[in-house]
Amino acid sequence: MDLSFTPAQDAFRSEARAWLSANVPREPLPSFDTAEGFEAHREWERRLADAGWAVVNWPEEYGGRGAGLIEWLIFEEEYWGSGAPGRVNQNGIFLLGPVLLEFGTPEQKARYLPKIARSDEVWCQGWSEPNSGSDLASLTSRATLDGDEWVLSGQKTWCSRGAFADWMFGIFRTEPGSERHRGLSYLLVPLDAPGVTVRPIAQLDGEAGFAEVFLDDVQVPVANTLGGRGEGWKIAMSTTGFERGVVLRSPGRFMATAARLVKLYRSRAAALPASLRDEVSRAVTDTEAYRLHTYWTVSHFLAGGEVGAETSLNKIFWSEMDQRMHRTALSVLGEEAELAGPWTDGFLFSLAGPIYAGTNEIQRNIVAERVLGLPRG
Ligand SMILES: Cc1cc2nc3c(=O)[nH]c(=O)nc-3n(C[C@H](O)[C@H](O)[C@H](O)COP(=O)(O)OP(=O)(O)OC[C@H]3O[C@@H](n4cnc5c(N)ncnc54)[C@H](O)[C@@H]3O)c2cc1C
């Protein structure tokens, strides 16, 4: 395994670092789970896009730079290391975009990808339903064909950024009488269509990070079907492994957390027990291990290798690592951890890591059955 970067990759890193250092807002933007913060983050995304940094590994015609996945990992390291804002359109950029690139028609790619790249259209994910989370194949929201239109009815929930998003990509039962993962289709739904009700889910902190989306006879053109009719499960699952392993949470994000933790620890080390030093060291070695493993995964993928169920291990690893790092930070802060601040916010969000993108219990089931070949429980 060659761990060195090419001169071109080093130059790419320098260019990204220089742009971020000149452009990242000095003050943090308001939370993107508020109306004001959402628009401020959209504006930031447009600045990124205008400078060609929003979607570096997408083809140029759709707003990217045509860079490779290694360059994307480099950019992510620089992005999070610079303290840049969170990505308000991460559902569009990291979840929908790759699926559109792989399965979209030329018309769909031309219609949607550039608007995702500039966050002119911010997307939410409409997969979960009140009675279908881990067991997604039990979903009941349906779409019935009426001429050139699908007529949608049902309810989606836990749609991150859904309170202010413009569009939703969702999975719907389109084939009457079908069961489980058969007979589902992957549909693109404008949230301003008649019959759509978006109800923000009130959080304890007063923000609206999620929404429920109710669909009452919502008409959506058949042209908004991504992939073939009835192929929704295949389309949805085709990229989840790679996303869980690489795209959803790149190493750069955790390396930035570890670097902030080291800085915090150093600022108070004299008054802290030695055991905390070990925990801080572990944060650095864990994130470096995750980084190297991710570069290996991407290199393996680029060399034509398969990336499959073993990526569930990555999801378990990064979500547990993130919690550990934040717990250590709270220990370093001591009594100050009682006060609201970036570390307490980060800690609370880290608690969600083992739940979203498929719970860690489900990931462990996948590892047991598909990686280790153990019998189904
Ligand atoms: C921060 C965050 C953001 C989210 N964003 C979105 C989004 O944008 N769009 C969207 O569609 N959804 C989103 N979700 C929802 C998420 O996908 C679901 O919460 C998740 O799939 C679990 O489903 P559930 O909450 O219904 O729990 P359940 O499926 O009811 O599970 C409850 C518990 O039982 C366990 N369990 C269930 N089945 C098994 C099994 N077979 N074996 C072992 N244990 C099992 C689970 O691990 C969990 O601990 C988000 C969730 C969070 C926390």
GROMACS .gro file of C-alpha atoms and ligand atoms in nm:
model
  430
    1MET     CA    1   0.000   0.000   0.000
    2ASP     CA    2   0.143   0.335  -0.108
    3LEU     CA    3   0.067   0.597   0.154
    4SER     CA    4   0.214   0.894  -0.030
    5PHE     CA    5   0.017   1.151  -0.226
    6THR     CA    6   0.110   1.254  -0.580
    7PRO     CA    7   0.244   1.608  -0.643
    8ALA     CA    8  -0.093   1.687  -0.808
    9GLN     CA    9  -0.278   1.573  -0.496
   10ASP     CA   10  -0.050   1.782  -0.276
   11ALA     CA   11  -0.118   2.083  -0.499
   12PHE     CA   12  -0.491   2.014  -0.478
   13ARG     CA   13  -0.468   2.010  -0.098
   14SER     CA   14  -0.278   2.340  -0.095
   15GLU     CA   15  -0.532   2.503  -0.324
   16ALA     CA   16  -0.824   2.384  -0.110
   17ARG     CA   17  -0.652   2.496   0.211
   18ALA     CA   18  -0.577   2.841   0.070
   19TRP     CA   19  -0.936   2.894  -0.048
   20LEU     CA   20  -1.087   2.773   0.279
   21SER     CA   21  -0.851   2.983   0.486
   22ALA     CA   22  -0.956   3.294   0.291
   23ASN     CA   23  -1.328   3.216   0.278
   24VAL     CA   24  -1.452   3.018   0.580
   25PRO     CA   25  -1.670   3.253   0.790
   26ARG     CA   26  -1.481   3.375   1.096
   27GLU     CA   27  -1.788   3.336   1.317
   28PRO     CA   28  -1.994   3.015   1.317
   29LEU     CA   29  -2.317   3.041   1.118
   30PRO     CA   30  -2.646   3.005   1.309
   31SER     CA   31  -2.766   2.642   1.331
   32PHE     CA   32  -2.897   2.510   1.000
   33ASP     CA   33  -3.195   2.376   1.191
   34THR     CA   34  -3.335   2.729   1.219
   35ALA     CA   35  -3.492   2.922   0.930
   36GLU     CA   36  -3.223   3.190   0.942
   37GLY     CA   37  -2.936   2.942   0.976
   38PHE     CA   38  -3.070   2.724   0.696
   39GLU     CA   39  -3.056   3.015   0.450
   40ALA     CA   40  -2.714   3.125   0.578
   41HIS     CA   41  -2.584   2.773   0.512
   42ARG     CA   42  -2.745   2.774   0.167
   43GLU     CA   43  -2.557   3.095   0.088
   44TRP     CA   44  -2.234   2.935   0.208
   45GLU     CA   45  -2.300   2.636  -0.021
   46ARG     CA   46  -2.339   2.875  -0.315
   47ARG     CA   47  -2.004   3.033  -0.238
   48LEU     CA   48  -1.847   2.688  -0.227
   49ALA     CA   49  -2.015   2.596  -0.555
   50ASP     CA   50  -1.913   2.919  -0.731
   51ALA     CA   51  -1.552   2.844  -0.641
   52GLY     CA   52  -1.586   2.480  -0.752
   53TRP     CA   53  -1.556   2.324  -0.406
   54ALA     CA   54  -1.912   2.204  -0.339
   55VAL     CA   55  -1.890   1.863  -0.507
   56VAL     CA   56  -1.526   1.816  -0.606
   57ASN     CA   57  -1.559   1.460  -0.734
   58TRP     CA   58  -1.866   1.519  -0.955
   59PRO     CA   59  -1.823   1.573  -1.330
   60GLU     CA   60  -1.767   1.935  -1.431
   61GLU     CA   61  -2.091   1.951  -1.630
   62TYR     CA   62  -2.286   1.904  -1.306
   63GLY     CA   63  -2.091   2.153  -1.097
   64GLY     CA   64  -1.795   1.945  -0.985
   65ARG     CA   65  -1.423   1.942  -1.071
   66GLY     CA   66  -1.409   1.588  -1.202
   67ALA     CA   67  -1.166   1.505  -0.921
   68GLY     CA   68  -1.121   1.152  -0.788
   69LEU     CA   69  -1.230   0.999  -0.459
   70ILE     CA   70  -0.881   1.039  -0.308
   71GLU     CA   71  -0.901   1.413  -0.381
   72TRP     CA   72  -1.246   1.415  -0.221
   73LEU     CA   73  -1.100   1.262   0.095
   74ILE     CA   74  -0.823   1.524   0.090
   75PHE     CA   75  -1.080   1.800   0.048
   76GLU     CA   76  -1.283   1.664   0.338
   77GLU     CA   77  -0.975   1.673   0.564
   78GLU     CA   78  -0.910   2.032   0.470
   79TYR     CA   79  -1.277   2.128   0.493
   80TRP     CA   80  -1.337   2.001   0.846
   81GLY     CA   81  -0.990   2.102   0.960
   82SER     CA   82  -1.066   2.462   0.859
   83GLY     CA   83  -1.374   2.478   1.083
   84ALA     CA   84  -1.606   2.532   0.783
   85PRO     CA   85  -1.986   2.511   0.832
   86GLY     CA   86  -2.177   2.181   0.826
   87ARG     CA   87  -2.321   2.081   0.488
   88VAL     CA   88  -2.689   2.173   0.487
   89ASN     CA   89  -2.748   1.976   0.167
   90GLN     CA   90  -2.563   1.663   0.270
   91ASN     CA   91  -2.865   1.449   0.181
   92GLY     CA   92  -2.861   1.584  -0.172
   93ILE     CA   93  -2.483   1.589  -0.214
   94PHE     CA   94  -2.383   1.265  -0.045
   95LEU     CA   95  -2.694   1.045  -0.058
   96LEU     CA   96  -2.898   1.139  -0.366
   97GLY     CA   97  -2.621   1.274  -0.591
   98PRO     CA   98  -2.423   0.949  -0.621
   99VAL     CA   99  -2.745   0.755  -0.692
  100LEU     CA  100  -2.847   1.005  -0.961
  101LEU     CA  101  -2.502   0.979  -1.116
  102GLU     CA  102  -2.530   0.601  -1.128
  103PHE     CA  103  -2.895   0.544  -1.213
  104GLY     CA  104  -3.039   0.877  -1.333
  105THR     CA  105  -3.141   0.937  -1.694
  106PRO     CA  106  -2.943   1.209  -1.880
  107GLU     CA  107  -3.246   1.438  -1.834
  108GLN     CA  108  -3.263   1.372  -1.458
  109LYS     CA  109  -2.890   1.433  -1.416
  110ALA     CA  110  -2.908   1.761  -1.608
  111ARG     CA  111  -3.222   1.870  -1.420
  112TYR     CA  112  -3.122   1.789  -1.062
  113LEU     CA  113  -2.745   1.764  -1.015
  114PRO     CA  114  -2.645   2.128  -1.084
  115LYS     CA  115  -2.916   2.252  -0.847
  116ILE     CA  116  -2.795   2.013  -0.579
  117ALA     CA  117  -2.437   2.129  -0.633
  118ARG     CA  118  -2.539   2.494  -0.571
  119SER     CA  119  -2.796   2.402  -0.304
  120ASP     CA  120  -3.056   2.590  -0.504
  121GLU     CA  121  -3.254   2.280  -0.414
  122VAL     CA  122  -3.191   2.129  -0.071
  123TRP     CA  123  -3.307   1.771  -0.025
  124CYS     CA  124  -3.431   1.556   0.259
  125GLN     CA  125  -3.451   1.178   0.276
  126GLY     CA  126  -3.798   1.024   0.307
  127TRP     CA  127  -3.732   0.663   0.394
  128SER     CA  128  -3.839   0.610   0.759
  129GLU     CA  129  -4.206   0.590   0.851
  130PRO     CA  130  -4.370   0.582   1.194
  131ASN     CA  131  -4.378   0.200   1.187
  132SER     CA  132  -4.086   0.134   0.955
  133GLY     CA  133  -3.737   0.227   1.070
  134SER     CA  134  -3.491  -0.060   1.092
  135ASP     CA  135  -3.742  -0.277   0.910
  136LEU     CA  136  -3.766  -0.037   0.617
  137ALA     CA  137  -3.912  -0.298   0.383
  138SER     CA  138  -4.234  -0.289   0.587
  139LEU     CA  139  -4.306   0.068   0.468
  140THR     CA  140  -4.664   0.144   0.363
  141SER     CA  141  -4.652   0.486   0.188
  142ARG     CA  142  -4.775   0.417  -0.161
  143ALA     CA  143  -4.789   0.565  -0.508
  144THR     CA  144  -5.065   0.476  -0.754
  145LEU     CA  145  -5.031   0.534  -1.125
  146ASP     CA  146  -5.276   0.774  -1.287
  147GLY     CA  147  -5.179   0.843  -1.648
  148ASP     CA  148  -4.839   1.016  -1.644
  149GLU     CA  149  -4.859   1.086  -1.272
  150TRP     CA  150  -4.794   0.899  -0.951
  151VAL     CA  151  -5.046   0.978  -0.679
  152LEU     CA  152  -4.871   0.954  -0.343
  153SER     CA  153  -5.021   0.894  -0.001
  154GLY     CA  154  -4.870   0.812   0.333
  155GLN     CA  155  -4.636   0.954   0.595
  156LYS     CA  156  -4.261   0.984   0.624
  157THR     CA  157  -4.080   1.079   0.942
  158TRP     CA  158  -3.743   1.179   1.089
  159CYS     CA  159  -3.658   1.366   0.768
  160SER     CA  160  -3.340   1.555   0.861
  161ARG     CA  161  -3.346   1.916   0.731
  162GLY     CA  162  -3.703   1.837   0.617
  163ALA     CA  163  -3.843   2.143   0.795
  164PHE     CA  164  -3.683   2.380   0.542
  165ALA     CA  165  -3.588   2.152   0.251
  166ASP     CA  166  -3.719   2.198  -0.103
  167TRP     CA  167  -3.736   1.836  -0.220
  168MET     CA  168  -3.756   1.485  -0.076
  169PHE     CA  169  -3.630   1.157  -0.222
  170GLY     CA  170  -3.838   0.870  -0.092
  171ILE     CA  171  -3.929   0.508  -0.132
  172PHE     CA  172  -4.291   0.421  -0.205
  173ARG     CA  173  -4.487   0.103  -0.266
  174THR     CA  174  -4.592   0.128  -0.632
  175GLU     CA  175  -4.690  -0.228  -0.715
  176PRO     CA  176  -5.025  -0.327  -0.565
  177GLY     CA  177  -5.013  -0.656  -0.376
  178SER     CA  178  -4.633  -0.652  -0.353
  179GLU     CA  179  -4.459  -0.730  -0.026
  180ARG     CA  180  -4.142  -0.636   0.156
  181HIS     CA  181  -3.861  -0.511  -0.065
  182ARG     CA  182  -4.035  -0.602  -0.392
  183GLY     CA  183  -4.262  -0.352  -0.563
  184LEU     CA  184  -4.107  -0.033  -0.426
  185SER     CA  185  -4.002   0.266  -0.635
  186TYR     CA  186  -3.762   0.553  -0.568
  187LEU     CA  187  -3.942   0.882  -0.627
  188LEU     CA  188  -3.837   1.248  -0.626
  189VAL     CA  189  -4.100   1.469  -0.460
  190PRO     CA  190  -4.116   1.852  -0.457
  191LEU     CA  191  -4.219   1.956  -0.107
  192ASP     CA  192  -4.423   2.249  -0.238
  193ALA     CA  193  -4.658   2.019  -0.434
  194PRO     CA  194  -5.029   2.040  -0.340
  195GLY     CA  195  -5.115   1.774  -0.079
  196VAL     CA  196  -4.773   1.782   0.094
  197THR     CA  197  -4.776   1.886   0.461
  198VAL     CA  198  -4.440   1.932   0.627
  199ARG     CA  199  -4.463   1.931   1.006
  200PRO     CA  200  -4.138   2.013   1.188
  201ILE     CA  201  -4.066   1.788   1.486
  202ALA     CA  202  -4.015   2.005   1.793
  203GLN     CA  203  -3.684   1.932   1.966
  204LEU     CA  204  -3.601   2.001   2.330
  205ASP     CA  205  -3.355   2.270   2.220
  206GLY     CA  206  -3.627   2.447   2.021
  207GLU     CA  207  -3.473   2.376   1.681
  208ALA     CA  208  -3.635   2.190   1.394
  209GLY     CA  209  -3.378   1.934   1.285
  210PHE     CA  210  -3.641   1.688   1.159
  211ALA     CA  211  -3.982   1.692   0.999
  212GLU     CA  212  -4.268   1.458   0.939
  213VAL     CA  213  -4.394   1.473   0.582
  214PHE     CA  214  -4.760   1.388   0.515
  215LEU     CA  215  -4.865   1.305   0.159
  216ASP     CA  216  -5.233   1.332   0.068
  217ASP     CA  217  -5.294   1.247  -0.299
  218VAL     CA  218  -4.979   1.427  -0.409
  219GLN     CA  219  -4.930   1.419  -0.785
  220VAL     CA  220  -4.575   1.361  -0.906
  221PRO     CA  221  -4.478   1.303  -1.273
  222VAL     CA  222  -4.373   0.948  -1.360
  223ALA     CA  223  -4.054   1.112  -1.492
  224ASN     CA  224  -3.959   1.166  -1.125
  225THR     CA  225  -3.896   0.790  -1.083
  226LEU     CA  226  -3.527   0.724  -1.028
  227GLY     CA  227  -3.426   0.387  -1.175
  228GLY     CA  228  -3.689   0.148  -1.299
  229ARG     CA  229  -4.040   0.116  -1.166
  230GLY     CA  230  -4.041  -0.138  -0.881
  231GLU     CA  231  -3.661  -0.113  -0.857
  232GLY     CA  232  -3.663   0.118  -0.555
  233TRP     CA  233  -3.506  -0.124  -0.310
  234LYS     CA  234  -3.219  -0.206  -0.541
  235ILE     CA  235  -3.155   0.162  -0.609
  236ALA     CA  236  -3.173   0.252  -0.241
  237MET     CA  237  -2.948  -0.029  -0.125
  238SER     CA  238  -2.696  -0.009  -0.409
  239THR     CA  239  -2.498   0.264  -0.246
  240THR     CA  240  -2.576   0.229   0.123
  241GLY     CA  241  -2.276   0.006   0.189
  242PHE     CA  242  -2.032   0.249   0.034
  243GLU     CA  243  -2.207   0.542   0.203
  244ARG     CA  244  -2.194   0.384   0.547
  245GLY     CA  245  -1.831   0.302   0.494
  246VAL     CA  246  -1.698   0.614   0.328
  247VAL     CA  247  -1.919   0.891   0.197
  248LEU     CA  248  -2.150   0.972   0.487
  249ARG     CA  249  -1.879   1.036   0.744
  250SER     CA  250  -1.535   1.091   0.600
  251PRO     CA  251  -1.228   1.073   0.826
  252GLY     CA  252  -1.166   1.447   0.798
  253ARG     CA  253  -1.460   1.521   1.023
  254PHE     CA  254  -1.328   1.303   1.307
  255MET     CA  255  -0.968   1.414   1.259
  256ALA     CA  256  -1.088   1.771   1.316
  257THR     CA  257  -1.265   1.663   1.636
  258ALA     CA  258  -0.951   1.484   1.759
  259ALA     CA  259  -0.737   1.792   1.681
  260ARG     CA  260  -0.976   2.016   1.878
  261LEU     CA  261  -0.969   1.766   2.164
  262VAL     CA  262  -0.589   1.772   2.175
  263LYS     CA  263  -0.597   2.153   2.181
  264LEU     CA  264  -0.853   2.154   2.461
  265TYR     CA  265  -0.656   1.900   2.661
  266ARG     CA  266  -0.328   2.090   2.620
  267SER     CA  267  -0.491   2.409   2.743
  268ARG     CA  268  -0.571   2.238   3.076
  269ALA     CA  269  -0.332   1.943   3.098
  270ALA     CA  270  -0.160   2.050   3.420
  271ALA     CA  271  -0.481   2.017   3.620
  272LEU     CA  272  -0.598   1.690   3.465
  273PRO     CA  273  -0.541   1.324   3.564
  274ALA     CA  274  -0.301   1.119   3.349
  275SER     CA  275  -0.582   0.880   3.251
  276LEU     CA  276  -0.732   1.155   3.036
  277ARG     CA  277  -0.408   1.184   2.843
  278ASP     CA  278  -0.449   0.818   2.744
  279GLU     CA  279  -0.804   0.885   2.624
  280VAL     CA  280  -0.690   1.184   2.420
  281SER     CA  281  -0.408   0.975   2.269
  282ARG     CA  282  -0.662   0.709   2.181
  283ALA     CA  283  -0.871   0.969   1.997
  284VAL     CA  284  -0.570   1.053   1.780
  285THR     CA  285  -0.476   0.692   1.707
  286ASP     CA  286  -0.839   0.589   1.644
  287THR     CA  287  -0.899   0.868   1.396
  288GLU     CA  288  -0.570   0.796   1.220
  289ALA     CA  289  -0.663   0.427   1.198
  290TYR     CA  290  -1.001   0.520   1.052
  291ARG     CA  291  -0.830   0.752   0.804
  292LEU     CA  292  -0.587   0.486   0.684
  293HIS     CA  293  -0.860   0.227   0.664
  294THR     CA  294  -1.073   0.462   0.455
  295TYR     CA  295  -0.787   0.534   0.215
  296TRP     CA  296  -0.741   0.158   0.185
  297THR     CA  297  -1.113   0.106   0.116
  298VAL     CA  298  -1.117   0.376  -0.151
  299SER     CA  299  -0.795   0.248  -0.313
  300HIS     CA  300  -0.939  -0.103  -0.315
  301PHE     CA  301  -1.261   0.027  -0.472
  302LEU     CA  302  -1.074   0.230  -0.735
  303ALA     CA  303  -0.872  -0.079  -0.824
  304GLY     CA  304  -1.200  -0.253  -0.910
  305GLY     CA  305  -1.246  -0.433  -0.578
  306GLU     CA  306  -1.583  -0.488  -0.417
  307VAL     CA  307  -1.690  -0.284  -0.118
  308GLY     CA  308  -1.970  -0.466   0.056
  309ALA     CA  309  -2.118  -0.557   0.391
  310GLU     CA  310  -1.790  -0.508   0.577
  311THR     CA  311  -1.849  -0.132   0.556
  312SER     CA  312  -2.103  -0.185   0.837
  313LEU     CA  313  -1.795  -0.225   1.060
  314ASN     CA  314  -1.686   0.127   0.966
  315LYS     CA  315  -2.022   0.270   1.067
  316ILE     CA  316  -2.000   0.103   1.407
  317PHE     CA  317  -1.639   0.219   1.444
  318TRP     CA  318  -1.689   0.589   1.359
  319SER     CA  319  -2.009   0.628   1.557
  320GLU     CA  320  -1.859   0.476   1.873
  321MET     CA  321  -1.532   0.666   1.825
  322ASP     CA  322  -1.722   0.994   1.794
  323GLN     CA  323  -1.906   0.931   2.122
  324ARG     CA  324  -1.581   0.840   2.300
  325MET     CA  325  -1.406   1.157   2.184
  326HIS     CA  326  -1.693   1.377   2.298
  327ARG     CA  327  -1.715   1.200   2.635
  328THR     CA  328  -1.342   1.262   2.683
  329ALA     CA  329  -1.390   1.630   2.598
  330LEU     CA  330  -1.666   1.659   2.858
  331SER     CA  331  -1.435   1.499   3.117
  332VAL     CA  332  -1.165   1.751   3.026
  333LEU     CA  333  -1.417   2.034   3.064
  334GLY     CA  334  -1.528   1.907   3.405
  335GLU     CA  335  -1.799   2.123   3.557
  336GLU     CA  336  -1.800   2.347   3.248
  337ALA     CA  337  -1.953   2.056   3.056
  338GLU     CA  338  -2.279   2.141   3.231
  339LEU     CA  339  -2.297   2.457   3.018
  340ALA     CA  340  -2.416   2.464   2.657
  341GLY     CA  341  -2.136   2.492   2.406
  342PRO     CA  342  -1.986   2.326   2.097
  343TRP     CA  343  -1.868   2.019   2.288
  344THR     CA  344  -2.203   1.958   2.457
  345ASP     CA  345  -2.380   2.008   2.122
  346GLY     CA  346  -2.137   1.768   1.960
  347PHE     CA  347  -2.182   1.516   2.239
  348LEU     CA  348  -2.560   1.520   2.205
  349PHE     CA  349  -2.533   1.472   1.830
  350SER     CA  350  -2.280   1.191   1.874
  351LEU     CA  351  -2.547   1.000   2.068
  352ALA     CA  352  -2.748   0.981   1.745
  353GLY     CA  353  -2.457   0.827   1.550
  354PRO     CA  354  -2.544   0.467   1.647
  355ILE     CA  355  -2.904   0.526   1.528
  356TYR     CA  356  -2.904   0.706   1.192
  357ALA     CA  357  -2.788   0.542   0.868
  358GLY     CA  358  -2.908   0.210   1.009
  359THR     CA  359  -2.871   0.140   1.381
  360ASN     CA  360  -2.554  -0.022   1.510
  361GLU     CA  361  -2.757  -0.326   1.620
  362ILE     CA  362  -2.862  -0.373   1.257
  363GLN     CA  363  -2.501  -0.319   1.142
  364ARG     CA  364  -2.391  -0.590   1.385
  365ASN     CA  365  -2.657  -0.822   1.241
  366ILE     CA  366  -2.520  -0.749   0.891
  367VAL     CA  367  -2.164  -0.817   1.002
  368ALA     CA  368  -2.269  -1.141   1.175
  369GLU     CA  369  -2.465  -1.273   0.879
  370ARG     CA  370  -2.289  -1.137   0.572
  371VAL     CA  371  -1.928  -1.092   0.683
  372LEU     CA  372  -1.889  -1.372   0.938
  373GLY     CA  373  -2.145  -1.605   0.781
  374LEU     CA  374  -2.315  -1.681   1.113
  375PRO     CA  375  -2.667  -1.827   1.104
  376ARG     CA  376  -2.960  -1.582   1.123
  377GLY     CA  377  -3.079  -1.534   1.480
  378LIG     C1  378  -3.012   1.203   1.382
  378LIG     C2  379  -3.103   1.119   1.299
  378LIG     C3  380  -3.130   1.155   1.168
  378LIG     C4  381  -3.219   1.079   1.091
  378LIG     N1  382  -3.248   1.123   0.964
  378LIG     C5  383  -3.333   1.052   0.888
  378LIG     C6  384  -3.368   1.100   0.758
  378LIG     O1  385  -3.322   1.205   0.714
  378LIG     N2  386  -3.456   1.028   0.684
  378LIG     C7  387  -3.509   0.911   0.730
  378LIG     O2  388  -3.584   0.848   0.655
  378LIG     N3  389  -3.481   0.864   0.855
  378LIG     C8  390  -3.394   0.933   0.935
  378LIG     N4  391  -3.365   0.889   1.062
  378LIG     C9  392  -3.435   0.773   1.114
  378LIG    C10  393  -3.347   0.651   1.126
  378LIG     O3  394  -3.319   0.598   0.998
  378LIG    C11  395  -3.420   0.550   1.215
  378LIG     O4  396  -3.428   0.607   1.345
  378LIG    C12  397  -3.348   0.418   1.222
  378LIG     O5  398  -3.354   0.351   1.100
  378LIG    C13  399  -3.410   0.328   1.331
  378LIG     O6  400  -3.547   0.316   1.314
  378LIG     P1  401  -3.648   0.345   1.435
  378LIG     O7  402  -3.612   0.475   1.496
  378LIG     O8  403  -3.785   0.325   1.384
  378LIG     O9  404  -3.614   0.235   1.544
  378LIG     P2  405  -3.660   0.079   1.544
  378LIG    O10  406  -3.638   0.021   1.408
  378LIG    O11  407  -3.798   0.077   1.601
  378LIG    O12  408  -3.557   0.019   1.644
  378LIG    C14  409  -3.567   0.037   1.786
  378LIG    C15  410  -3.450  -0.039   1.850
  378LIG    O13  411  -3.460  -0.179   1.819
  378LIG    C16  412  -3.342  -0.224   1.756
  378LIG     N5  413  -3.374  -0.324   1.655
  378LIG    C17  414  -3.471  -0.316   1.560
  378LIG     N6  415  -3.468  -0.426   1.482
  378LIG    C18  416  -3.368  -0.504   1.527
  378LIG    C19  417  -3.315  -0.631   1.488
  378LIG     N7  418  -3.365  -0.697   1.383
  378LIG     N8  419  -3.210  -0.681   1.557
  378LIG    C20  420  -3.156  -0.612   1.663
  378LIG     N9  421  -3.202  -0.494   1.706
  378LIG    C21  422  -3.307  -0.440   1.639
  378LIG    C22  423  -3.281  -0.101   1.692
  378LIG    O14  424  -3.141  -0.116   1.673
  378LIG    C23  425  -3.314   0.008   1.794
  378LIG    O15  426  -3.219   0.006   1.899
  378LIG    C24  427  -3.279   0.963   1.144
  378LIG    C25  428  -3.250   0.925   1.276
  378LIG    C26  429  -3.165   1.002   1.353
  378LIG    C27  430  -3.138   0.959   1.495
   0.00000   0.00000   0.00000
